[in-house]
Every structure is written in C-alpha cells, then in structure tokens.
mmCIF file of C-alpha atoms in Angstrom:
data_model
loop_
_atom_site.group_PDB
_atom_site.id
_atom_site.type_symbol
_atom_site.label_atom_id
_atom_site.label_comp_id
_atom_site.label_asym_id
_atom_site.label_seq_id
_atom_site.Cartn_x
_atom_site.Cartn_y
_atom_site.Cartn_z
ATOM 1 C CA GLN N 1 11.132 8.150 -10.808
ATOM 2 C CA VAL N 2 8.619 5.378 -11.508
ATOM 3 C CA ARG N 3 5.385 5.642 -13.447
ATOM 4 C CA LEU N 4 2.578 3.708 -11.742
ATOM 5 C CA VAL N 5 -0.817 2.844 -13.196
ATOM 6 C CA GLU N 6 -3.514 1.089 -11.169
ATOM 7 C CA SER N 7 -6.254 -1.151 -12.540
ATOM 8 C CA GLY N 8 -8.818 -3.666 -11.321
ATOM 9 C CA GLY N 9 -11.026 -1.443 -9.205
ATOM 10 C CA GLY N 10 -14.792 -1.289 -9.362
ATOM 11 C CA LEU N 11 -18.011 -1.983 -7.510
ATOM 12 C CA VAL N 12 -18.468 -5.101 -5.414
ATOM 13 C CA GLN N 13 -20.893 -6.285 -2.751
ATOM 14 C CA ALA N 14 -19.823 -6.717 0.850
ATOM 15 C CA GLY N 15 -18.122 -10.065 1.294
ATOM 16 C CA GLY N 16 -16.877 -10.087 -2.273
ATOM 17 C CA SER N 17 -13.376 -9.866 -3.687
ATOM 18 C CA LEU N 18 -11.337 -7.650 -5.972
ATOM 19 C CA ARG N 19 -7.767 -7.809 -7.207
ATOM 20 C CA LEU N 20 -5.984 -4.538 -7.807
ATOM 21 C CA SER N 21 -2.991 -4.365 -10.108
ATOM 22 C CA CYS N 22 -0.314 -1.721 -10.475
ATOM 23 C CA ALA N 23 1.955 -1.598 -13.499
ATOM 24 C CA ALA N 24 5.323 0.030 -12.831
ATOM 25 C CA SER N 25 7.767 1.438 -15.355
ATOM 26 C CA ALA N 26 11.076 3.135 -14.569
ATOM 27 C CA LEU N 27 11.636 6.534 -16.130
ATOM 28 C CA THR N 28 15.399 6.564 -15.496
ATOM 29 C CA PHE N 29 18.109 3.933 -15.295
ATOM 30 C CA SER N 30 18.962 4.973 -11.731
ATOM 31 C CA THR N 31 15.391 4.340 -10.659
ATOM 32 C CA TYR N 32 15.361 0.962 -12.365
ATOM 33 C CA ALA N 33 18.568 -0.052 -10.550
ATOM 34 C CA MET N 34 17.214 0.887 -7.128
ATOM 35 C CA GLY N 35 15.584 -1.926 -5.156
ATOM 36 C CA TYR N 36 12.452 0.014 -4.287
ATOM 37 C CA ALA N 37 9.656 -1.185 -2.051
ATOM 38 C CA MET N 38 6.036 -0.828 -3.068
ATOM 39 C CA GLY N 39 2.848 -0.246 -1.175
ATOM 40 C CA TRP N 40 -0.856 0.408 -1.306
ATOM 41 C CA PHE N 41 -2.652 3.330 0.303
ATOM 42 C CA ARG N 42 -6.282 4.374 0.249
ATOM 43 C CA GLN N 43 -8.260 7.539 0.752
ATOM 44 C CA ALA N 44 -11.960 7.791 1.502
ATOM 45 C CA PRO N 45 -13.896 11.027 0.840
ATOM 46 C CA GLY N 46 -13.105 13.650 3.455
ATOM 47 C CA LYS N 47 -10.416 11.520 5.083
ATOM 48 C CA GLU N 48 -6.638 11.407 4.992
ATOM 49 C CA ARG N 49 -4.792 8.941 2.833
ATOM 50 C CA GLU N 50 -4.001 5.880 4.943
ATOM 51 C CA PHE N 51 -1.562 3.023 4.677
ATOM 52 C CA VAL N 52 -2.915 -0.366 3.617
ATOM 53 C CA ALA N 53 -0.020 -2.707 2.793
ATOM 54 C CA ALA N 54 3.614 -2.719 1.701
ATOM 55 C CA ILE N 55 6.133 -5.200 0.349
ATOM 56 C CA THR N 56 9.918 -5.152 0.032
ATOM 57 C CA TRP N 57 11.653 -5.137 -3.334
ATOM 58 C CA ASN N 58 12.356 -8.881 -3.147
ATOM 59 C CA SER N 59 9.060 -9.863 -1.449
ATOM 60 C CA SER N 60 10.953 -10.913 1.681
ATOM 61 C CA ARG N 61 8.586 -9.032 3.986
ATOM 62 C CA SER N 62 5.062 -7.641 3.899
ATOM 63 C CA ILE N 63 3.182 -5.457 6.355
ATOM 64 C CA TYR N 64 -0.492 -4.554 6.658
ATOM 65 C CA VAL N 65 -2.701 -2.160 8.530
ATOM 66 C CA ASP N 66 -4.603 -4.049 11.231
ATOM 67 C CA SER N 67 -7.990 -3.499 9.621
ATOM 68 C CA VAL N 68 -7.089 -5.566 6.533
ATOM 69 C CA LYS N 69 -4.959 -8.320 8.070
ATOM 70 C CA GLY N 70 -6.262 -11.729 7.089
ATOM 71 C CA ARG N 71 -8.326 -10.257 4.256
ATOM 72 C CA PHE N 72 -5.848 -8.517 1.945
ATOM 73 C CA THR N 73 -2.671 -9.915 0.408
ATOM 74 C CA ILE N 74 0.014 -7.820 -1.253
ATOM 75 C CA SER N 75 2.333 -9.395 -3.810
ATOM 76 C CA ARG N 76 4.613 -8.385 -6.653
ATOM 77 C CA ASP N 77 6.118 -9.872 -9.773
ATOM 78 C CA ASN N 78 9.308 -8.012 -10.588
ATOM 79 C CA ALA N 79 9.791 -9.842 -13.883
ATOM 80 C CA LYS N 80 6.489 -8.360 -15.040
ATOM 81 C CA ASN N 81 6.898 -5.052 -13.190
ATOM 82 C CA MET N 82 3.580 -5.623 -11.454
ATOM 83 C CA LEU N 83 2.220 -5.062 -7.952
ATOM 84 C CA TYR N 84 -1.007 -6.671 -6.758
ATOM 85 C CA LEU N 85 -3.461 -6.353 -3.910
ATOM 86 C CA GLN N 86 -5.856 -9.259 -3.483
ATOM 87 C CA MET N 87 -8.806 -8.054 -1.422
ATOM 88 C CA ASN N 88 -11.172 -10.648 0.044
ATOM 89 C CA SER N 89 -14.130 -10.376 2.406
ATOM 90 C CA LEU N 90 -14.559 -6.751 1.460
ATOM 91 C CA LYS N 91 -16.449 -4.420 3.774
ATOM 92 C CA PRO N 92 -18.195 -1.105 3.077
ATOM 93 C CA GLU N 93 -15.491 0.649 5.083
ATOM 94 C CA ASP N 94 -12.970 -0.507 2.477
ATOM 95 C CA THR N 95 -14.566 1.913 0.022
ATOM 96 C CA ALA N 96 -11.913 4.396 -1.081
ATOM 97 C CA VAL N 97 -9.615 5.460 -3.863
ATOM 98 C CA TYR N 98 -6.651 3.095 -3.778
ATOM 99 C CA TYR N 99 -3.157 4.237 -4.705
ATOM 100 C CA CYS N 100 -0.032 2.241 -5.392
ATOM 101 C CA ALA N 101 3.305 3.761 -4.455
ATOM 102 C CA ALA N 102 7.034 3.119 -4.792
ATOM 103 C CA GLY N 103 9.759 4.097 -2.353
ATOM 104 C CA ILE N 104 11.281 2.957 0.924
ATOM 105 C CA PHE N 105 9.657 0.041 2.741
ATOM 106 C CA GLY N 106 7.381 1.264 5.507
ATOM 107 C CA SER N 107 3.901 2.382 6.489
ATOM 108 C CA SER N 108 4.349 6.153 6.226
ATOM 109 C CA ARG N 109 3.281 8.216 3.247
ATOM 110 C CA SER N 110 6.573 10.085 3.433
ATOM 111 C CA SER N 111 8.466 6.859 2.679
ATOM 112 C CA TYR N 112 7.152 6.800 -0.870
ATOM 113 C CA ASP N 113 8.241 9.125 -3.644
ATOM 114 C CA ASP N 114 6.159 7.943 -6.593
ATOM 115 C CA TRP N 115 2.399 7.493 -6.701
ATOM 116 C CA GLY N 116 -0.200 6.248 -9.110
ATOM 117 C CA GLN N 117 -3.241 8.338 -9.932
ATOM 118 C CA GLY N 118 -5.560 6.129 -7.883
ATOM 119 C CA ILE N 119 -8.451 3.813 -8.655
ATOM 120 C CA GLN N 120 -11.910 3.651 -7.101
ATOM 121 C CA VAL N 121 -13.040 0.681 -5.036
ATOM 122 C CA THR N 122 -16.653 0.756 -3.885
ATOM 123 C CA VAL N 123 -18.116 -1.881 -1.571
ATOM 124 C CA SER N 124 -21.889 -1.886 -1.186
ATOM 125 C CA SER N 125 -23.749 -3.256 1.822
#
C-alpha cells in the first residue's frame, strides 16, 4: 500500500497553467519493492471519475486521454517519490477534483489500488 498526497491545485483562468504534485510513500517494504505505475484521474461534479494520464514505474511510457493530449504532461521523479502533472492551456472543462493513483500501468480505474484524497482544480472562463 502507498500513501498518496496531492498538492498544487487551485483556481486559474482559461488558458492558464497549473502543476499538480503527488507525494508517494510506501507503507510496507513489499509495496516499496514493487515497480508500480502511477496515474492521474479526475472527477467533475455529478460525473464518473475519468482517466487523465499514466506513466510506467521507470517513465518508459506515458499515455493520455485524448482531451488532454498536447496540453498535459505526466512525469515522475522516483528518487524524490514524486509524481507530477503539468497542465497547460487549461479549459473550463478541465475543472474537477484530480486524484493521483498507484498500481498497474493502464487507463482503467480498476488497475490502480491506491488513491490520494484528491485536489480541486477550477478553471474559469
């Protein structure tokens, strides 16, 4: 199990940028030894949680939902136990609570076992 804590959210105007961070800490040695993937999901009010981006344990591959391709960049720094999501050219439809997650590389919610508590991102028009 991994403890995940998001930061960096807030209010920004359309066209602006935000950088989300997620600090990860292993709760067991077995979890620390596992090469887990990490991802970002988001959930708008009244909507299901949707996939945003994911990255492999060694940053060899990244995937994105089509709506954020070219605007968002996922990255990680394993030495610092940090996951990042650089969000540029933000749109009002990006408004949501953003969650970081750890698990198996993929775009499905079921691939991830551990989740942060979420952080609000609001984009005004």
